[in-house]
PDB file of C-alpha atoms in Angstrom:
ATOM      1  CA  MET A   1      12.328  43.532 -14.527  1.00 40.00           C
ATOM      2  CA  ARG A   2      11.682  39.753 -15.471  1.00 46.00           C
ATOM      3  CA  PRO A   3      15.119  39.260 -16.713  1.00 47.00           C
ATOM      4  CA  ASN A   4      16.692  40.352 -13.340  1.00 49.00           C
ATOM      5  CA  LYS A   5      14.239  38.142 -11.480  1.00 52.00           C
ATOM      6  CA  SER A   6      15.126  35.037 -13.772  1.00 65.00           C
ATOM      7  CA  LEU A   7      18.788  35.846 -13.348  1.00 53.00           C
ATOM      8  CA  LYS A   8      18.419  35.935  -9.541  1.00 58.00           C
ATOM      9  CA  GLU A   9      16.426  32.578  -9.675  1.00 54.00           C
ATOM     10  CA  ARG A  10      19.126  30.936 -11.927  1.00 51.00           C
ATOM     11  CA  SER A  11      21.788  32.160  -9.562  1.00 55.00           C
ATOM     12  CA  LEU A  12      19.931  30.798  -6.495  1.00 50.00           C
ATOM     13  CA  PHE A  13      19.324  27.488  -8.329  1.00 48.00           C
ATOM     14  CA  LEU A  14      23.110  27.156  -9.173  1.00 49.00           C
ATOM     15  CA  ARG A  15      24.026  28.003  -5.563  1.00 51.00           C
ATOM     16  CA  GLU A  16      21.745  25.212  -4.165  1.00 50.00           C
ATOM     17  CA  LEU A  17      23.022  22.825  -6.963  1.00 48.00           C
ATOM     18  CA  ILE A  18      26.606  23.402  -5.721  1.00 48.00           C
ATOM     19  CA  ARG A  19      25.623  23.197  -1.957  1.00 53.00           C
ATOM     20  CA  THR A  20      23.551  20.002  -2.270  1.00 54.00           C
ATOM     21  CA  PRO A  21      23.943  18.520  -5.801  1.00 49.00           C
ATOM     22  CA  GLY A  22      22.115  15.272  -4.935  1.00 49.00           C
ATOM     23  CA  ASP A  23      18.997  17.122  -3.597  1.00 48.00           C
ATOM     24  CA  ILE A  24      18.718  19.323  -6.839  1.00 47.00           C
ATOM     25  CA  GLY A  25      19.758  16.575  -9.237  1.00 46.00           C
ATOM     26  CA  ALA A  26      19.662  18.878 -12.362  1.00 51.00           C
ATOM     27  CA  LEU A  27      21.879  21.522 -14.051  1.00 48.00           C
ATOM     28  CA  CYS A  28      18.989  23.838 -14.564  1.00 55.00           C
ATOM     29  CA  ALA A  29      15.363  24.411 -13.670  1.00 61.00           C
ATOM     30  CA  SER A  30      12.516  22.756 -15.587  1.00 75.00           C
ATOM     31  CA  SER A  31      11.710  24.302 -18.881  1.00 88.00           C
ATOM     32  CA  PRO A  32       8.275  25.959 -19.509  1.00 90.00           C
ATOM     33  CA  ALA A  33       7.583  22.881 -21.841  1.00 93.00           C
ATOM     34  CA  LEU A  34       8.335  20.453 -19.188  1.00 94.00           C
ATOM     35  CA  ALA A  35       6.369  22.278 -16.630  1.00 95.00           C
ATOM     36  CA  LYS A  36       3.387  22.449 -19.008  1.00 95.00           C
ATOM     37  CA  MET A  37       3.512  18.864 -19.876  1.00 95.00           C
ATOM     38  CA  MET A  38       3.379  17.897 -16.156  1.00 96.00           C
ATOM     39  CA  VAL A  39       0.462  20.196 -15.269  1.00 96.00           C
ATOM     40  CA  ASP A  40      -1.589  19.405 -18.263  1.00 95.00           C
ATOM     41  CA  ALA A  41      -2.144  15.983 -16.636  1.00 94.00           C
ATOM     42  CA  VAL A  42      -3.830  17.693 -13.646  1.00 96.00           C
ATOM     43  CA  PRO A  43      -7.658  17.095 -13.883  1.00 93.00           C
ATOM     44  CA  LEU A  44      -8.995  20.449 -12.906  1.00 90.00           C
ATOM     45  CA  TRP A  45     -12.580  19.126 -13.630  1.00 85.00           C
ATOM     46  CA  ARG A  46     -12.518  16.662 -10.748  1.00 83.00           C
ATOM     47  CA  LEU A  47     -10.222  18.563  -8.353  1.00 88.00           C
ATOM     48  CA  ARG A  48     -11.820  18.440  -4.874  1.00 90.00           C
ATOM     49  CA  GLY A  49      -8.872  18.235  -2.485  1.00 95.00           C
ATOM     50  CA  GLN A  50      -5.158  19.425  -2.467  1.00 96.00           C
ATOM     51  CA  VAL A  51      -2.558  19.430  -5.232  1.00 97.00           C
ATOM     52  CA  LEU A  52       0.921  18.695  -3.751  1.00 98.00           C
ATOM     53  CA  GLU A  53       4.146  19.710  -5.639  1.00 98.00           C
ATOM     54  CA  LEU A  54       7.264  18.135  -4.451  1.00 98.00           C
ATOM     55  CA  GLY A  55      10.761  19.458  -5.071  1.00 95.00           C
ATOM     56  CA  ALA A  56       9.468  22.676  -6.449  1.00 94.00           C
ATOM     57  CA  GLY A  57      12.939  24.398  -6.954  1.00 91.00           C
ATOM     58  CA  THR A  58      12.694  28.019  -8.163  1.00 91.00           C
ATOM     59  CA  GLY A  59       8.991  27.516  -9.025  1.00 94.00           C
ATOM     60  CA  PRO A  60       8.534  26.823 -12.878  1.00 93.00           C
ATOM     61  CA  VAL A  61       6.017  23.994 -12.211  1.00 96.00           C
ATOM     62  CA  THR A  62       4.383  26.048  -9.497  1.00 97.00           C
ATOM     63  CA  LYS A  63       3.796  28.837 -11.903  1.00 96.00           C
ATOM     64  CA  ALA A  64       2.460  26.451 -14.414  1.00 97.00           C
ATOM     65  CA  LEU A  65       0.008  24.987 -11.869  1.00 97.00           C
ATOM     66  CA  ILE A  66      -1.275  28.356 -10.937  1.00 97.00           C
ATOM     67  CA  ASP A  67      -1.448  29.477 -14.547  1.00 96.00           C
ATOM     68  CA  ARG A  68      -3.497  26.222 -15.326  1.00 95.00           C
ATOM     69  CA  GLY A  69      -5.981  27.183 -12.670  1.00 95.00           C
ATOM     70  CA  VAL A  70      -5.182  25.342  -9.632  1.00 96.00           C
ATOM     71  CA  PRO A  71      -6.383  27.547  -6.702  1.00 94.00           C
ATOM     72  CA  LYS A  72      -3.634  28.684  -4.417  1.00 94.00           C
ATOM     73  CA  GLU A  73      -5.465  27.671  -1.414  1.00 93.00           C
ATOM     74  CA  ARG A  74      -5.495  24.034  -2.642  1.00 94.00           C
ATOM     75  CA  LEU A  75      -1.814  24.066  -3.685  1.00 97.00           C
ATOM     76  CA  VAL A  76       0.736  22.793  -1.251  1.00 97.00           C
ATOM     77  CA  VAL A  77       4.458  23.324  -2.383  1.00 98.00           C
ATOM     78  CA  VAL A  78       7.240  21.241  -0.659  1.00 97.00           C
ATOM     79  CA  GLU A  79      10.706  22.345  -0.923  1.00 96.00           C
ATOM     80  CA  LYS A  80      13.508  21.072   1.183  1.00 94.00           C
ATOM     81  CA  SER A  81      16.101  23.900   0.681  1.00 92.00           C
ATOM     82  CA  GLU A  82      15.174  26.800   3.057  1.00 93.00           C
ATOM     83  CA  ALA A  83      16.736  29.293   0.441  1.00 91.00           C
ATOM     84  CA  LEU A  84      14.480  27.892  -2.310  1.00 92.00           C
ATOM     85  CA  ALA A  85      11.366  27.705  -0.012  1.00 95.00           C
ATOM     86  CA  LEU A  86      11.936  31.338   0.836  1.00 94.00           C
ATOM     87  CA  CYS A  87      12.113  32.306  -2.831  1.00 93.00           C
ATOM     88  CA  LEU A  88       8.798  30.364  -3.541  1.00 95.00           C
ATOM     89  CA  ARG A  89       6.991  32.177  -0.729  1.00 96.00           C
ATOM     90  CA  ASN A  90       8.153  35.596  -2.046  1.00 94.00           C
ATOM     91  CA  GLN A  91       7.249  34.632  -5.560  1.00 93.00           C
ATOM     92  CA  PHE A  92       3.858  32.958  -4.775  1.00 96.00           C
ATOM     93  CA  PRO A  93       2.271  34.750  -1.931  1.00 94.00           C
ATOM     94  CA  GLY A  94      -0.897  33.160  -0.676  1.00 92.00           C
ATOM     95  CA  THR A  95       0.423  29.642  -1.631  1.00 95.00           C
ATOM     96  CA  ASN A  96       1.176  27.053   1.222  1.00 96.00           C
ATOM     97  CA  VAL A  97       5.007  26.425   0.948  1.00 97.00           C
ATOM     98  CA  LEU A  98       6.381  23.754   3.249  1.00 97.00           C
ATOM     99  CA  CYS A  99      10.099  23.623   3.934  1.00 96.00           C
ATOM    100  CA  CYS A 100      10.549  19.992   4.610  1.00 96.00           C
ATOM    101  CA  GLY A 101      11.815  16.814   2.958  1.00 95.00           C
ATOM    102  CA  ALA A 102       9.335  14.819   0.960  1.00 96.00           C
ATOM    103  CA  GLU A 103       9.986  11.897   3.471  1.00 97.00           C
ATOM    104  CA  GLU A 104       8.272  13.856   6.023  1.00 95.00           C
ATOM    105  CA  LEU A 105       4.864  14.666   4.247  1.00 95.00           C
ATOM    106  CA  GLU A 106       2.483  12.897   6.744  1.00 93.00           C
ATOM    107  CA  GLN A 107       3.737  15.182   9.556  1.00 93.00           C
ATOM    108  CA  HIS A 108       3.185  18.348   7.516  1.00 93.00           C
ATOM    109  CA  VAL A 109       0.372  17.843   5.127  1.00 92.00           C
ATOM    110  CA  ASN A 110      -3.292  18.567   6.293  1.00 91.00           C
ATOM    111  CA  ARG A 111      -4.664  14.881   6.150  1.00 88.00           C
ATOM    112  CA  SER A 112      -8.238  16.200   6.728  1.00 92.00           C
ATOM    113  CA  VAL A 113      -8.376  17.272   3.142  1.00 94.00           C
ATOM    114  CA  PRO A 114      -7.575  14.580   0.537  1.00 96.00           C
ATOM    115  CA  VAL A 115      -4.612  14.793  -1.836  1.00 97.00           C
ATOM    116  CA  ASP A 116      -5.932  14.434  -5.343  1.00 97.00           C
ATOM    117  CA  VAL A 117      -2.669  15.031  -7.193  1.00 98.00           C
ATOM    118  CA  ILE A 118       0.995  14.774  -6.443  1.00 98.00           C
ATOM    119  CA  VAL A 119       3.363  16.413  -9.066  1.00 98.00           C
ATOM    120  CA  SER A 120       6.952  15.673  -8.400  1.00 97.00           C
ATOM    121  CA  SER A 121      10.279  16.966  -9.667  1.00 95.00           C
ATOM    122  CA  LEU A 122      12.371  14.945  -7.184  1.00 94.00           C
ATOM    123  CA  PRO A 123      15.534  13.588  -8.541  1.00 89.00           C
ATOM    124  CA  PHE A 124      14.975   9.913  -7.497  1.00 90.00           C
ATOM    125  CA  ARG A 125      18.006   8.608  -9.449  1.00 85.00           C
ATOM    126  CA  SER A 126      20.469  10.869  -7.471  1.00 85.00           C
ATOM    127  CA  LEU A 127      18.855   9.956  -3.989  1.00 90.00           C
ATOM    128  CA  PRO A 128      19.768   7.170  -1.839  1.00 93.00           C
ATOM    129  CA  LYS A 129      17.414   4.131  -2.175  1.00 95.00           C
ATOM    130  CA  GLU A 130      16.401   4.268   1.387  1.00 96.00           C
ATOM    131  CA  LEU A 131      15.335   7.951   1.024  1.00 96.00           C
ATOM    132  CA  THR A 132      13.518   6.989  -2.344  1.00 96.00           C
ATOM    133  CA  GLN A 133      11.719   4.269  -0.627  1.00 97.00           C
ATOM    134  CA  ALA A 134      10.749   6.572   2.316  1.00 97.00           C
ATOM    135  CA  ILE A 135       9.466   9.164  -0.079  1.00 97.00           C
ATOM    136  CA  MET A 136       7.489   6.624  -2.170  1.00 97.00           C
ATOM    137  CA  ASN A 137       5.837   5.208   1.129  1.00 97.00           C
ATOM    138  CA  GLN A 138       4.788   8.815   1.965  1.00 97.00           C
ATOM    139  CA  ILE A 139       3.385   9.272  -1.508  1.00 97.00           C
ATOM    140  CA  ALA A 140       1.468   5.986  -1.379  1.00 97.00           C
ATOM    141  CA  SER A 141       0.172   6.874   2.109  1.00 95.00           C
ATOM    142  CA  ILE A 142      -1.242  10.291   1.426  1.00 96.00           C
ATOM    143  CA  LEU A 143      -2.612  10.172  -2.232  1.00 97.00           C
ATOM    144  CA  ALA A 144      -6.310   9.617  -2.383  1.00 96.00           C
ATOM    145  CA  PRO A 145      -7.747   6.612  -4.243  1.00 95.00           C
ATOM    146  CA  ARG A 146      -8.031   7.382  -8.024  1.00 95.00           C
ATOM    147  CA  GLY A 147      -5.477  10.159  -7.292  1.00 96.00           C
ATOM    148  CA  LEU A 148      -2.796  11.067  -9.789  1.00 97.00           C
ATOM    149  CA  TYR A 149       1.091  10.852  -9.274  1.00 98.00           C
ATOM    150  CA  ILE A 150       2.944  12.815 -11.866  1.00 98.00           C
ATOM    151  CA  GLN A 151       6.726  12.528 -12.012  1.00 97.00           C
ATOM    152  CA  PHE A 152       9.509  13.535 -14.445  1.00 94.00           C
ATOM    153  CA  THR A 153      12.635  11.745 -15.091  1.00 92.00           C
ATOM    154  CA  TYR A 154      15.746  12.167 -17.265  1.00 89.00           C
ATOM    155  CA  ALA A 155      16.022   8.276 -17.859  1.00 89.00           C
ATOM    156  CA  LEU A 156      13.896   8.382 -21.076  1.00 90.00           C
ATOM    157  CA  LEU A 157      14.185   4.593 -21.333  1.00 88.00           C
ATOM    158  CA  GLY A 158      14.166   3.548 -17.748  1.00 80.00           C
ATOM    159  CA  GLU A 159      11.246   3.366 -15.162  1.00 87.00           C
ATOM    160  CA  ILE A 160      10.496   5.518 -12.090  1.00 89.00           C
ATOM    161  CA  PRO A 161      12.127   3.589  -9.321  1.00 87.00           C
ATOM    162  CA  MET A 162      10.137   1.994  -6.403  1.00 94.00           C
ATOM    163  CA  VAL A 163       6.688   3.150  -7.604  1.00 95.00           C
ATOM    164  CA  PRO A 164       4.021   1.283  -5.514  1.00 95.00           C
ATOM    165  CA  GLN A 165       2.477  -1.719  -7.160  1.00 94.00           C
ATOM    166  CA  HIS A 166      -1.140  -0.325  -6.779  1.00 96.00           C
ATOM    167  CA  PHE A 167      -0.122   2.684  -8.913  1.00 97.00           C
ATOM    168  CA  ARG A 168      -0.889   2.041 -12.489  1.00 97.00           C
ATOM    169  CA  LYS A 169       0.804   3.987 -15.365  1.00 97.00           C
ATOM    170  CA  VAL A 170      -1.729   5.859 -17.296  1.00 96.00           C
ATOM    171  CA  ARG A 171       0.537   8.069 -19.516  1.00 95.00           C
ATOM    172  CA  SER A 172       4.199   8.690 -20.365  1.00 96.00           C
ATOM    173  CA  ARG A 173       5.479  11.400 -22.819  1.00 96.00           C
ATOM    174  CA  VAL A 174       8.992  12.634 -23.611  1.00 96.00           C
ATOM    175  CA  VAL A 175       9.657  16.352 -23.508  1.00 95.00           C
ATOM    176  CA  PHE A 176      12.352  17.297 -25.903  1.00 94.00           C
ATOM    177  CA  LYS A 177      12.295  20.977 -25.172  1.00 93.00           C
ATOM    178  CA  ASN A 178      14.034  20.614 -21.939  1.00 89.00           C
ATOM    179  CA  ILE A 179      17.786  20.445 -20.813  1.00 85.00           C
ATOM    180  CA  PRO A 180      18.401  17.426 -20.860  1.00 88.00           C
ATOM    181  CA  PRO A 181      15.258  15.909 -22.596  1.00 91.00           C
ATOM    182  CA  ALA A 182      12.808  14.389 -19.871  1.00 92.00           C
ATOM    183  CA  LYS A 183       9.978  11.995 -19.543  1.00 95.00           C
ATOM    184  CA  VAL A 184       6.828  12.813 -17.741  1.00 96.00           C
ATOM    185  CA  VAL A 185       4.982   9.627 -16.320  1.00 97.00           C
ATOM    186  CA  VAL A 186       1.491   9.689 -14.873  1.00 98.00           C
ATOM    187  CA  PHE A 187       0.328   7.186 -12.429  1.00 98.00           C
ATOM    188  CA  GLN A 188      -3.208   6.609 -10.915  1.00 97.00           C
ATOM    189  CA  ASN A 189      -3.637   5.174  -7.450  1.00 97.00           C
ATOM    190  CA  GLN A 190      -5.724   2.061  -7.835  1.00 95.00           C
ATOM    191  CA  ARG A 191      -5.921   1.304  -4.042  1.00 83.00           C
ATOM    192  CA  GLY A 192      -9.544   1.572  -2.710  1.00 67.00           C
ATOM    193  CA  GLN A 193     -11.162   0.910  -6.052  1.00 58.00           C
ATOM    194  CA  GLY A 194     -13.682  -1.865  -6.637  1.00 47.00           C
TER     195      GLY A 194
END
C-alpha cells in the first residue's frame, strides 16, 4: 500500500511544481536524510510552545517531526497549496494544517502560545525579494526569544537571504543524500536576551 501512496504523493508534488514552480522550488520532495537532519535540531527537551513547519509539501518533514516526538497538538503545518494542504490533512489527522502563505503567519497562528521552533522548506531563492522579506518579517515577529529557525537551501556555498540581524547562526550542515544536495542551517533568535 505504501508504494501507491508514495506514487500519489510524487504525482501531486509534480502537478503542483508544474502549476506553481516558484512556490515549490524543487524537482522532488525532501529526502528522509534531509528531513531527519532538519528535525534533529528540534530541542524536544525544552519544547514548551508550538513548532511551525513552513512549506510542508507532501509531508516528509512533517512525518519526521512526528516521528521525532513533536506532539501533533503542538505542531502547526503551513502549506500554501490547497491540494497539498488537503494531502497533509489526510496524511496527518489531528495535526493543525493551515492553508496560507507564510507571509500571513501572524493572521493565522495562535499567538497566545509561543513559537519555539520554525522549520522551513520554503524556496527563498525562487521567491521575489519582497515576498522573502515579508516572510522573514513574519518569522522574526512570531519566533520566541531563544527560539530556533531551521532552514534548508540548495545553495551550499551561499547564505539564507534576508535573515534578521538578531538571528545568530548556530549550526550549518550539508546533506548529500538529497536530490540535489542541500544545506541545513539553524539560527537562534537572540532578541529578548540579556
